[in-house]
PDB file of N, CA and C in Angstrom:
ATOM      1  N   UNK A 113     149.057 -46.447-170.152  1.00 66.00           N
ATOM      2  CA  UNK A 113     150.018 -46.287-169.255  1.00 66.00           C
ATOM      3  C   UNK A 113     149.193 -45.890-167.873  1.00 66.00           C
ATOM      4  N   UNK A 114     149.507 -45.981-166.582  1.00 78.00           N
ATOM      5  CA  UNK A 114     148.415 -45.883-165.578  1.00 78.00           C
ATOM      6  C   UNK A 114     150.061 -44.976-164.915  1.00 78.00           C
ATOM      7  N   UNK A 115     149.382 -44.126-163.652  1.00 82.00           N
ATOM      8  CA  UNK A 115     150.153 -42.919-163.134  1.00 82.00           C
ATOM      9  C   UNK A 115     151.397 -43.755-162.926  1.00 82.00           C
ATOM     10  N   UNK A 116     152.196 -42.777-162.790  1.00 83.00           N
ATOM     11  CA  UNK A 116     154.055 -43.717-162.325  1.00 83.00           C
ATOM     12  C   UNK A 116     154.699 -42.365-162.030  1.00 83.00           C
ATOM     13  N   UNK A 117     155.920 -42.292-161.314  1.00 85.00           N
ATOM     14  CA  UNK A 117     156.348 -41.675-161.210  1.00 85.00           C
ATOM     15  C   UNK A 117     157.880 -41.886-161.905  1.00 85.00           C
ATOM     16  N   UNK A 118     158.606 -40.754-162.341  1.00 88.00           N
ATOM     17  CA  UNK A 118     159.991 -40.845-163.142  1.00 88.00           C
ATOM     18  C   UNK A 118     160.578 -39.228-163.840  1.00 88.00           C
ATOM     19  N   UNK A 119     161.747 -39.310-164.268  1.00 92.00           N
ATOM     20  CA  UNK A 119     162.115 -38.513-164.624  1.00 92.00           C
ATOM     21  C   UNK A 119     161.544 -37.482-165.510  1.00 92.00           C
ATOM     22  N   UNK A 120     162.002 -36.282-165.363  1.00 93.00           N
ATOM     23  CA  UNK A 120     161.152 -35.083-166.243  1.00 93.00           C
ATOM     24  C   UNK A 120     161.200 -35.774-167.444  1.00 93.00           C
ATOM     25  N   UNK A 121     162.528 -36.175-168.307  1.00 93.00           N
ATOM     26  CA  UNK A 121     162.809 -37.126-169.565  1.00 93.00           C
ATOM     27  C   UNK A 121     161.963 -37.674-169.972  1.00 93.00           C
ATOM     28  N   UNK A 122     161.396 -38.543-168.992  1.00 92.00           N
ATOM     29  CA  UNK A 122     160.413 -39.637-169.179  1.00 92.00           C
ATOM     30  C   UNK A 122     158.816 -39.091-169.439  1.00 92.00           C
ATOM     31  N   UNK A 123     158.751 -37.895-168.724  1.00 91.00           N
ATOM     32  CA  UNK A 123     157.317 -36.944-169.172  1.00 91.00           C
ATOM     33  C   UNK A 123     157.203 -36.513-170.426  1.00 91.00           C
ATOM     34  N   UNK A 124     158.546 -35.644-170.893  1.00 93.00           N
ATOM     35  CA  UNK A 124     158.392 -35.372-171.926  1.00 93.00           C
ATOM     36  C   UNK A 124     158.356 -36.288-173.239  1.00 93.00           C
ATOM     37  N   UNK A 125     158.990 -37.279-173.296  1.00 93.00           N
ATOM     38  CA  UNK A 125     158.959 -38.284-173.650  1.00 93.00           C
ATOM     39  C   UNK A 125     157.435 -38.975-173.963  1.00 93.00           C
ATOM     40  N   UNK A 126     156.769 -39.153-173.039  1.00 91.00           N
ATOM     41  CA  UNK A 126     154.986 -39.936-173.033  1.00 91.00           C
ATOM     42  C   UNK A 126     154.351 -38.412-173.946  1.00 91.00           C
ATOM     43  N   UNK A 127     154.726 -37.145-173.312  1.00 90.00           N
ATOM     44  CA  UNK A 127     153.927 -36.104-173.836  1.00 90.00           C
ATOM     45  C   UNK A 127     153.749 -35.957-175.040  1.00 90.00           C
ATOM     46  N   UNK A 128     155.396 -35.726-176.062  1.00 91.00           N
ATOM     47  CA  UNK A 128     155.866 -36.001-177.259  1.00 91.00           C
ATOM     48  C   UNK A 128     154.994 -37.212-177.853  1.00 91.00           C
ATOM     49  N   UNK A 129     154.765 -38.520-177.406  1.00 92.00           N
ATOM     50  CA  UNK A 129     154.179 -39.280-178.083  1.00 92.00           C
ATOM     51  C   UNK A 129     152.821 -39.570-177.826  1.00 92.00           C
ATOM     52  N   UNK A 130     152.175 -39.070-176.739  1.00 87.00           N
ATOM     53  CA  UNK A 130     150.403 -38.584-177.069  1.00 87.00           C
ATOM     54  C   UNK A 130     150.260 -37.657-178.135  1.00 87.00           C
ATOM     55  N   UNK A 131     150.777 -36.667-178.387  1.00 83.00           N
ATOM     56  CA  UNK A 131     150.645 -35.232-179.094  1.00 83.00           C
ATOM     57  C   UNK A 131     149.415 -35.141-178.876  1.00 83.00           C
ATOM     58  N   UNK A 132     149.370 -34.463-177.993  1.00 87.00           N
ATOM     59  CA  UNK A 132     147.903 -33.680-177.433  1.00 87.00           C
ATOM     60  C   UNK A 132     148.425 -32.280-176.810  1.00 87.00           C
ATOM     61  N   UNK A 133     147.100 -31.676-176.739  1.00 87.00           N
ATOM     62  CA  UNK A 133     146.812 -30.193-176.238  1.00 87.00           C
ATOM     63  C   UNK A 133     147.160 -30.495-174.472  1.00 87.00           C
ATOM     64  N   UNK A 134     147.672 -30.222-174.161  1.00 88.00           N
ATOM     65  CA  UNK A 134     148.006 -30.397-172.522  1.00 88.00           C
ATOM     66  C   UNK A 134     148.342 -29.189-171.522  1.00 88.00           C
ATOM     67  N   UNK A 135     147.825 -29.424-170.409  1.00 86.00           N
ATOM     68  CA  UNK A 135     148.241 -28.501-169.407  1.00 86.00           C
ATOM     69  C   UNK A 135     148.705 -28.663-168.062  1.00 86.00           C
ATOM     70  N   UNK A 136     150.016 -28.700-167.749  1.00 90.00           N
ATOM     71  CA  UNK A 136     150.374 -29.170-166.746  1.00 90.00           C
ATOM     72  C   UNK A 136     150.241 -28.101-165.583  1.00 90.00           C
ATOM     73  N   UNK A 137     150.085 -28.687-164.369  1.00 86.00           N
ATOM     74  CA  UNK A 137     150.073 -28.105-163.225  1.00 86.00           C
ATOM     75  C   UNK A 137     150.679 -28.394-162.203  1.00 86.00           C
ATOM     76  N   UNK A 138     150.579 -27.846-160.774  1.00 86.00           N
ATOM     77  CA  UNK A 138     151.208 -28.407-159.805  1.00 86.00           C
ATOM     78  C   UNK A 138     153.231 -27.878-159.597  1.00 86.00           C
ATOM     79  N   UNK A 139     153.667 -27.897-157.877  1.00 88.00           N
ATOM     80  CA  UNK A 139     154.754 -27.779-158.201  1.00 88.00           C
ATOM     81  C   UNK A 139     155.893 -28.342-159.156  1.00 88.00           C
ATOM     82  N   UNK A 140     155.778 -29.616-159.589  1.00 89.00           N
ATOM     83  CA  UNK A 140     156.241 -30.157-160.573  1.00 89.00           C
ATOM     84  C   UNK A 140     156.675 -29.440-161.873  1.00 89.00           C
ATOM     85  N   UNK A 141     155.459 -29.189-162.234  1.00 91.00           N
ATOM     86  CA  UNK A 141     155.254 -28.370-163.321  1.00 91.00           C
ATOM     87  C   UNK A 141     156.144 -27.236-163.422  1.00 91.00           C
ATOM     88  N   UNK A 142     155.956 -26.297-162.391  1.00 92.00           N
ATOM     89  CA  UNK A 142     156.583 -25.263-161.974  1.00 92.00           C
ATOM     90  C   UNK A 142     158.461 -25.634-161.611  1.00 92.00           C
ATOM     91  N   UNK A 143     158.619 -26.210-160.874  1.00 93.00           N
ATOM     92  CA  UNK A 143     160.078 -26.828-160.736  1.00 93.00           C
ATOM     93  C   UNK A 143     160.592 -27.358-161.891  1.00 93.00           C
ATOM     94  N   UNK A 144     159.732 -27.994-162.659  1.00 94.00           N
ATOM     95  CA  UNK A 144     160.616 -28.588-163.906  1.00 94.00           C
ATOM     96  C   UNK A 144     160.490 -28.126-165.465  1.00 94.00           C
ATOM     97  N   UNK A 145     159.872 -26.682-165.100  1.00 94.00           N
ATOM     98  CA  UNK A 145     159.329 -25.738-166.180  1.00 94.00           C
ATOM     99  C   UNK A 145     160.055 -25.446-167.446  1.00 94.00           C
ATOM    100  N   UNK A 146     161.452 -25.399-167.458  1.00 94.00           N
ATOM    101  CA  UNK A 146     162.014 -24.985-168.400  1.00 94.00           C
ATOM    102  C   UNK A 146     162.543 -25.960-169.098  1.00 94.00           C
ATOM    103  N   UNK A 147     162.782 -27.460-168.360  1.00 94.00           N
ATOM    104  CA  UNK A 147     163.256 -28.919-169.154  1.00 94.00           C
ATOM    105  C   UNK A 147     162.064 -29.195-169.746  1.00 94.00           C
ATOM    106  N   UNK A 148     160.854 -29.189-169.338  1.00 94.00           N
ATOM    107  CA  UNK A 148     159.728 -29.550-169.900  1.00 94.00           C
ATOM    108  C   UNK A 148     159.198 -28.846-171.517  1.00 94.00           C
ATOM    109  N   UNK A 149     159.562 -27.133-171.270  1.00 94.00           N
ATOM    110  CA  UNK A 149     159.169 -26.655-172.226  1.00 94.00           C
ATOM    111  C   UNK A 149     160.643 -27.152-173.383  1.00 94.00           C
ATOM    112  N   UNK A 150     161.344 -27.269-172.904  1.00 93.00           N
ATOM    113  CA  UNK A 150     162.426 -27.349-174.025  1.00 93.00           C
ATOM    114  C   UNK A 150     162.048 -28.490-174.503  1.00 93.00           C
ATOM    115  N   UNK A 151     161.445 -29.512-174.294  1.00 87.00           N
ATOM    116  CA  UNK A 151     161.194 -30.631-174.578  1.00 87.00           C
ATOM    117  C   UNK A 151     159.580 -30.845-175.659  1.00 87.00           C
ATOM    118  N   UNK A 152     158.975 -30.017-175.415  1.00 91.00           N
ATOM    119  CA  UNK A 152     157.772 -30.130-175.690  1.00 91.00           C
ATOM    120  C   UNK A 152     156.799 -28.618-175.497  1.00 91.00           C
ATOM    121  N   UNK A 153     156.302 -28.289-176.310  1.00 90.00           N
ATOM    122  CA  UNK A 153     155.589 -27.341-176.199  1.00 90.00           C
ATOM    123  C   UNK A 153     153.969 -27.714-175.321  1.00 90.00           C
ATOM    124  N   UNK A 154     153.800 -26.896-174.585  1.00 90.00           N
ATOM    125  CA  UNK A 154     152.448 -27.071-173.548  1.00 90.00           C
ATOM    126  C   UNK A 154     151.992 -25.396-172.817  1.00 90.00           C
ATOM    127  N   UNK A 155     151.267 -25.526-172.186  1.00 90.00           N
ATOM    128  CA  UNK A 155     150.686 -25.081-171.206  1.00 90.00           C
ATOM    129  C   UNK A 155     151.313 -25.126-169.988  1.00 90.00           C
ATOM    130  N   UNK A 156     151.680 -24.193-169.045  1.00 90.00           N
ATOM    131  CA  UNK A 156     152.132 -24.475-167.781  1.00 90.00           C
ATOM    132  C   UNK A 156     151.408 -23.679-166.671  1.00 90.00           C
ATOM    133  N   UNK A 157     150.449 -24.031-165.917  1.00 85.00           N
ATOM    134  CA  UNK A 157     149.732 -23.182-165.111  1.00 85.00           C
ATOM    135  C   UNK A 157     150.881 -22.267-163.760  1.00 85.00           C
ATOM    136  N   UNK A 158     149.902 -21.411-163.776  1.00 85.00           N
ATOM    137  CA  UNK A 158     151.030 -20.137-162.824  1.00 85.00           C
ATOM    138  C   UNK A 158     150.954 -20.880-161.289  1.00 85.00           C
ATOM    139  N   UNK A 159     149.901 -21.612-161.128  1.00 80.00           N
ATOM    140  CA  UNK A 159     150.012 -21.998-159.650  1.00 80.00           C
ATOM    141  C   UNK A 159     150.373 -23.279-158.870  1.00 80.00           C
ATOM    142  N   UNK A 160     151.409 -23.121-158.495  1.00 77.00           N
ATOM    143  CA  UNK A 160     152.091 -24.194-157.942  1.00 77.00           C
ATOM    144  C   UNK A 160     151.187 -25.261-157.066  1.00 77.00           C
ATOM    145  N   UNK A 161     150.308 -24.593-156.209  1.00 80.00           N
ATOM    146  CA  UNK A 161     148.991 -25.551-155.449  1.00 80.00           C
ATOM    147  C   UNK A 161     147.677 -24.939-156.108  1.00 80.00           C
ATOM    148  N   UNK A 162     147.252 -25.738-157.456  1.00 76.00           N
ATOM    149  CA  UNK A 162     146.016 -25.414-157.771  1.00 76.00           C
ATOM    150  C   UNK A 162     145.165 -25.650-156.637  1.00 76.00           C
ATOM    151  N   UNK A 163     143.378 -24.799-157.358  1.00 83.00           N
ATOM    152  CA  UNK A 163     142.484 -25.326-156.487  1.00 83.00           C
ATOM    153  C   UNK A 163     141.594 -26.414-157.325  1.00 83.00           C
ATOM    154  N   UNK A 164     140.714 -27.216-156.600  1.00 85.00           N
ATOM    155  CA  UNK A 164     139.997 -28.369-156.859  1.00 85.00           C
ATOM    156  C   UNK A 164     139.101 -27.511-157.684  1.00 85.00           C
ATOM    157  N   UNK A 165     138.841 -26.401-157.819  1.00 85.00           N
ATOM    158  CA  UNK A 165     138.158 -25.274-159.150  1.00 85.00           C
ATOM    159  C   UNK A 165     137.794 -25.925-160.414  1.00 85.00           C
ATOM    160  N   UNK A 166     138.876 -26.251-161.044  1.00 78.00           N
ATOM    161  CA  UNK A 166     139.117 -27.312-162.392  1.00 78.00           C
ATOM    162  C   UNK A 166     138.634 -28.511-162.303  1.00 78.00           C
ATOM    163  N   UNK A 167     139.189 -29.022-161.198  1.00 79.00           N
ATOM    164  CA  UNK A 167     138.398 -30.091-161.192  1.00 79.00           C
ATOM    165  C   UNK A 167     136.844 -30.323-161.413  1.00 79.00           C
ATOM    166  N   UNK A 168     136.392 -29.504-160.712  1.00 89.00           N
ATOM    167  CA  UNK A 168     134.716 -29.118-160.529  1.00 89.00           C
ATOM    168  C   UNK A 168     134.324 -29.093-161.843  1.00 89.00           C
ATOM    169  N   UNK A 169     135.269 -28.132-162.693  1.00 87.00           N
ATOM    170  CA  UNK A 169     134.612 -27.714-164.254  1.00 87.00           C
ATOM    171  C   UNK A 169     134.609 -29.202-164.893  1.00 87.00           C
ATOM    172  N   UNK A 170     135.491 -29.715-164.927  1.00 81.00           N
ATOM    173  CA  UNK A 170     135.583 -31.389-165.872  1.00 81.00           C
ATOM    174  C   UNK A 170     134.841 -31.930-165.078  1.00 81.00           C
ATOM    175  N   UNK A 171     134.375 -32.090-164.223  1.00 87.00           N
ATOM    176  CA  UNK A 171     133.288 -33.223-163.964  1.00 87.00           C
ATOM    177  C   UNK A 171     131.750 -32.534-163.991  1.00 87.00           C
ATOM    178  N   UNK A 172     131.696 -31.402-163.913  1.00 92.00           N
ATOM    179  CA  UNK A 172     130.383 -30.816-164.515  1.00 92.00           C
ATOM    180  C   UNK A 172     129.716 -30.848-165.597  1.00 92.00           C
ATOM    181  N   UNK A 173     131.466 -30.972-166.452  1.00 90.00           N
ATOM    182  CA  UNK A 173     130.920 -31.236-168.150  1.00 90.00           C
ATOM    183  C   UNK A 173     130.325 -32.623-168.232  1.00 90.00           C
ATOM    184  N   UNK A 174     131.385 -33.472-167.213  1.00 90.00           N
ATOM    185  CA  UNK A 174     130.908 -34.969-167.353  1.00 90.00           C
ATOM    186  C   UNK A 174     129.601 -35.193-167.092  1.00 90.00           C
ATOM    187  N   UNK A 175     129.085 -34.650-166.048  1.00 93.00           N
ATOM    188  CA  UNK A 175     128.049 -34.797-165.506  1.00 93.00           C
ATOM    189  C   UNK A 175     126.678 -34.238-166.568  1.00 93.00           C
ATOM    190  N   UNK A 176     126.702 -33.371-167.294  1.00 95.00           N
ATOM    191  CA  UNK A 176     126.226 -32.613-168.568  1.00 95.00           C
ATOM    192  C   UNK A 176     125.995 -33.484-169.336  1.00 95.00           C
ATOM    193  N   UNK A 177     126.868 -34.437-169.823  1.00 95.00           N
ATOM    194  CA  UNK A 177     127.010 -35.552-170.613  1.00 95.00           C
ATOM    195  C   UNK A 177     126.216 -36.996-170.019  1.00 95.00           C
ATOM    196  N   UNK A 178     126.273 -36.928-168.784  1.00 95.00           N
ATOM    197  CA  UNK A 178     125.798 -37.821-167.534  1.00 95.00           C
ATOM    198  C   UNK A 178     126.572 -39.165-167.796  1.00 95.00           C
ATOM    199  N   UNK A 179     127.717 -38.728-167.959  1.00 92.00           N
ATOM    200  CA  UNK A 179     128.824 -40.100-167.509  1.00 92.00           C
ATOM    201  C   UNK A 179     129.079 -39.982-165.992  1.00 92.00           C
ATOM    202  N   UNK A 180     128.174 -41.040-165.338  1.00 91.00           N
ATOM    203  CA  UNK A 180     128.455 -41.069-164.107  1.00 91.00           C
ATOM    204  C   UNK A 180     129.506 -41.805-163.696  1.00 91.00           C
ATOM    205  N   UNK A 181     129.579 -41.550-162.391  1.00 87.00           N
ATOM    206  CA  UNK A 181     130.974 -42.315-161.648  1.00 87.00           C
ATOM    207  C   UNK A 181     130.304 -43.114-160.314  1.00 87.00           C
ATOM    208  N   UNK A 182     130.199 -43.857-159.779  1.00 90.00           N
ATOM    209  CA  UNK A 182     129.865 -44.656-158.489  1.00 90.00           C
ATOM    210  C   UNK A 182     130.824 -44.320-157.385  1.00 90.00           C
ATOM    211  N   UNK A 183     130.177 -43.180-156.758  1.00 89.00           N
ATOM    212  CA  UNK A 183     131.231 -42.791-155.458  1.00 89.00           C
ATOM    213  C   UNK A 183     132.012 -43.757-154.846  1.00 89.00           C
ATOM    214  N   UNK A 184     131.217 -45.137-154.853  1.00 92.00           N
ATOM    215  CA  UNK A 184     132.073 -46.562-154.407  1.00 92.00           C
ATOM    216  C   UNK A 184     133.425 -46.413-155.059  1.00 92.00           C
ATOM    217  N   UNK A 185     133.222 -46.418-156.142  1.00 91.00           N
ATOM    218  CA  UNK A 185     134.661 -46.733-157.067  1.00 91.00           C
ATOM    219  C   UNK A 185     135.277 -45.974-157.488  1.00 91.00           C
ATOM    220  N   UNK A 186     135.249 -45.256-156.280  1.00 86.00           N
ATOM    221  CA  UNK A 186     136.501 -43.725-156.830  1.00 86.00           C
ATOM    222  C   UNK A 186     137.768 -44.156-155.302  1.00 86.00           C
ATOM    223  N   UNK A 187     138.712 -44.126-155.821  1.00 85.00           N
ATOM    224  CA  UNK A 187     139.988 -44.804-154.891  1.00 85.00           C
ATOM    225  C   UNK A 187     140.996 -43.703-155.305  1.00 85.00           C
ATOM    226  N   UNK A 188     141.577 -43.542-153.827  1.00 79.00           N
ATOM    227  CA  UNK A 188     142.540 -42.395-154.184  1.00 79.00           C
ATOM    228  C   UNK A 188     144.509 -42.661-154.624  1.00 79.00           C
ATOM    229  N   UNK A 189     144.833 -42.633-155.738  1.00 79.00           N
ATOM    230  CA  UNK A 189     146.204 -42.887-156.512  1.00 79.00           C
ATOM    231  C   UNK A 189     146.859 -42.238-155.620  1.00 79.00           C
ATOM    232  N   UNK A 190     147.956 -43.065-154.960  1.00 78.00           N
ATOM    233  CA  UNK A 190     149.323 -42.304-154.278  1.00 78.00           C
ATOM    234  C   UNK A 190     150.217 -42.660-155.347  1.00 78.00           C
ATOM    235  N   UNK A 191     151.263 -42.096-155.890  1.00 79.00           N
ATOM    236  CA  UNK A 191     152.152 -42.450-156.747  1.00 79.00           C
ATOM    237  C   UNK A 191     153.906 -42.595-156.036  1.00 79.00           C
ATOM    238  N   UNK A 192     153.351 -42.582-154.718  1.00 75.00           N
ATOM    239  CA  UNK A 192     154.793 -42.403-153.784  1.00 75.00           C
ATOM    240  C   UNK A 192     154.455 -43.060-152.313  1.00 75.00           C
ATOM    241  N   UNK A 193     154.948 -43.246-151.717  1.00 72.00           N
ATOM    242  CA  UNK A 193     154.834 -43.613-150.556  1.00 72.00           C
ATOM    243  C   UNK A 193     155.093 -42.378-149.547  1.00 72.00           C
ATOM    244  N   UNK A 194     154.098 -42.534-148.584  1.00 72.00           N
ATOM    245  CA  UNK A 194     154.016 -41.329-147.768  1.00 72.00           C
ATOM    246  C   UNK A 194     155.636 -40.469-147.001  1.00 72.00           C
ATOM    247  N   UNK A 195     155.468 -39.357-146.878  1.00 69.00           N
ATOM    248  CA  UNK A 195     157.059 -38.791-146.299  1.00 69.00           C
ATOM    249  C   UNK A 195     157.240 -39.804-145.116  1.00 69.00           C
ATOM    250  N   UNK A 196     155.906 -39.954-144.133  1.00 65.00           N
ATOM    251  CA  UNK A 196     156.167 -40.380-142.778  1.00 65.00           C
ATOM    252  C   UNK A 196     157.251 -42.585-143.085  1.00 65.00           C
ATOM    253  N   UNK A 197     156.361 -42.579-144.171  1.00 72.00           N
ATOM    254  CA  UNK A 197     156.374 -44.361-144.170  1.00 72.00           C
ATOM    255  C   UNK A 197     158.101 -44.365-144.628  1.00 72.00           C
ATOM    256  N   UNK A 198     158.473 -43.312-145.356  1.00 69.00           N
ATOM    257  CA  UNK A 198     159.791 -43.132-145.735  1.00 69.00           C
ATOM    258  C   UNK A 198     160.790 -42.609-144.948  1.00 69.00           C
ATOM    259  N   UNK A 199     160.408 -41.694-144.120  1.00 71.00           N
ATOM    260  CA  UNK A 199     161.319 -41.518-143.146  1.00 71.00           C
ATOM    261  C   UNK A 199     161.891 -42.289-142.347  1.00 71.00           C
ATOM    262  N   UNK A 200     160.530 -43.541-141.894  1.00 71.00           N
ATOM    263  CA  UNK A 200     160.897 -44.653-140.889  1.00 71.00           C
ATOM    264  C   UNK A 200     161.563 -45.458-141.492  1.00 71.00           C
ATOM    265  N   UNK A 201     161.504 -45.480-143.082  1.00 66.00           N
ATOM    266  CA  UNK A 201     162.408 -46.861-143.872  1.00 66.00           C
ATOM    267  C   UNK A 201     163.833 -46.179-143.911  1.00 66.00           C
ATOM    268  N   UNK A 202     164.276 -45.103-143.992  1.00 68.00           N
ATOM    269  CA  UNK A 202     165.231 -44.382-143.757  1.00 68.00           C
ATOM    270  C   UNK A 202     166.070 -44.422-142.274  1.00 68.00           C
ATOM    271  N   UNK A 203     164.940 -44.235-141.706  1.00 70.00           N
ATOM    272  CA  UNK A 203     165.711 -44.247-139.585  1.00 70.00           C
ATOM    273  C   UNK A 203     166.152 -45.933-139.451  1.00 70.00           C
ATOM    274  N   UNK A 204     165.375 -46.906-139.781  1.00 72.00           N
ATOM    275  CA  UNK A 204     165.574 -47.762-139.519  1.00 72.00           C
ATOM    276  C   UNK A 204     166.717 -48.553-140.540  1.00 72.00           C
ATOM    277  N   UNK A 205     166.853 -48.162-141.371  1.00 74.00           N
ATOM    278  CA  UNK A 205     168.645 -48.378-142.265  1.00 74.00           C
ATOM    279  C   UNK A 205     169.520 -47.947-141.736  1.00 74.00           C
ATOM    280  N   UNK A 206     169.331 -46.929-140.959  1.00 74.00           N
ATOM    281  CA  UNK A 206     170.561 -46.439-140.002  1.00 74.00           C
ATOM    282  C   UNK A 206     170.707 -46.825-138.912  1.00 74.00           C
ATOM    283  N   UNK A 207     169.907 -47.415-138.421  1.00 66.00           N
ATOM    284  CA  UNK A 207     170.372 -47.879-136.704  1.00 66.00           C
ATOM    285  C   UNK A 207     170.723 -49.207-136.977  1.00 66.00           C
TER     286      UNK A 207
END
């Protein structure tokens, strides 16, 4: 399954189905910490806004294995519409 947005219960169900070691990071992991840990045992990072350093470590390990990615194939993944777009939609509906 690709990236998605949904309730924390869906996340916990997906984590349980995968049965893998998991490290959750970010403000969502902090916000829903209790609900996540009630349903699934995993590690949750302390920093709500982690640096890119762990991503660099993962990328470095892949580079050592010569698992290259063409930079032109890298695209951002947006899980929800930008706040500006959402706000304009709400404003238009109220008018």
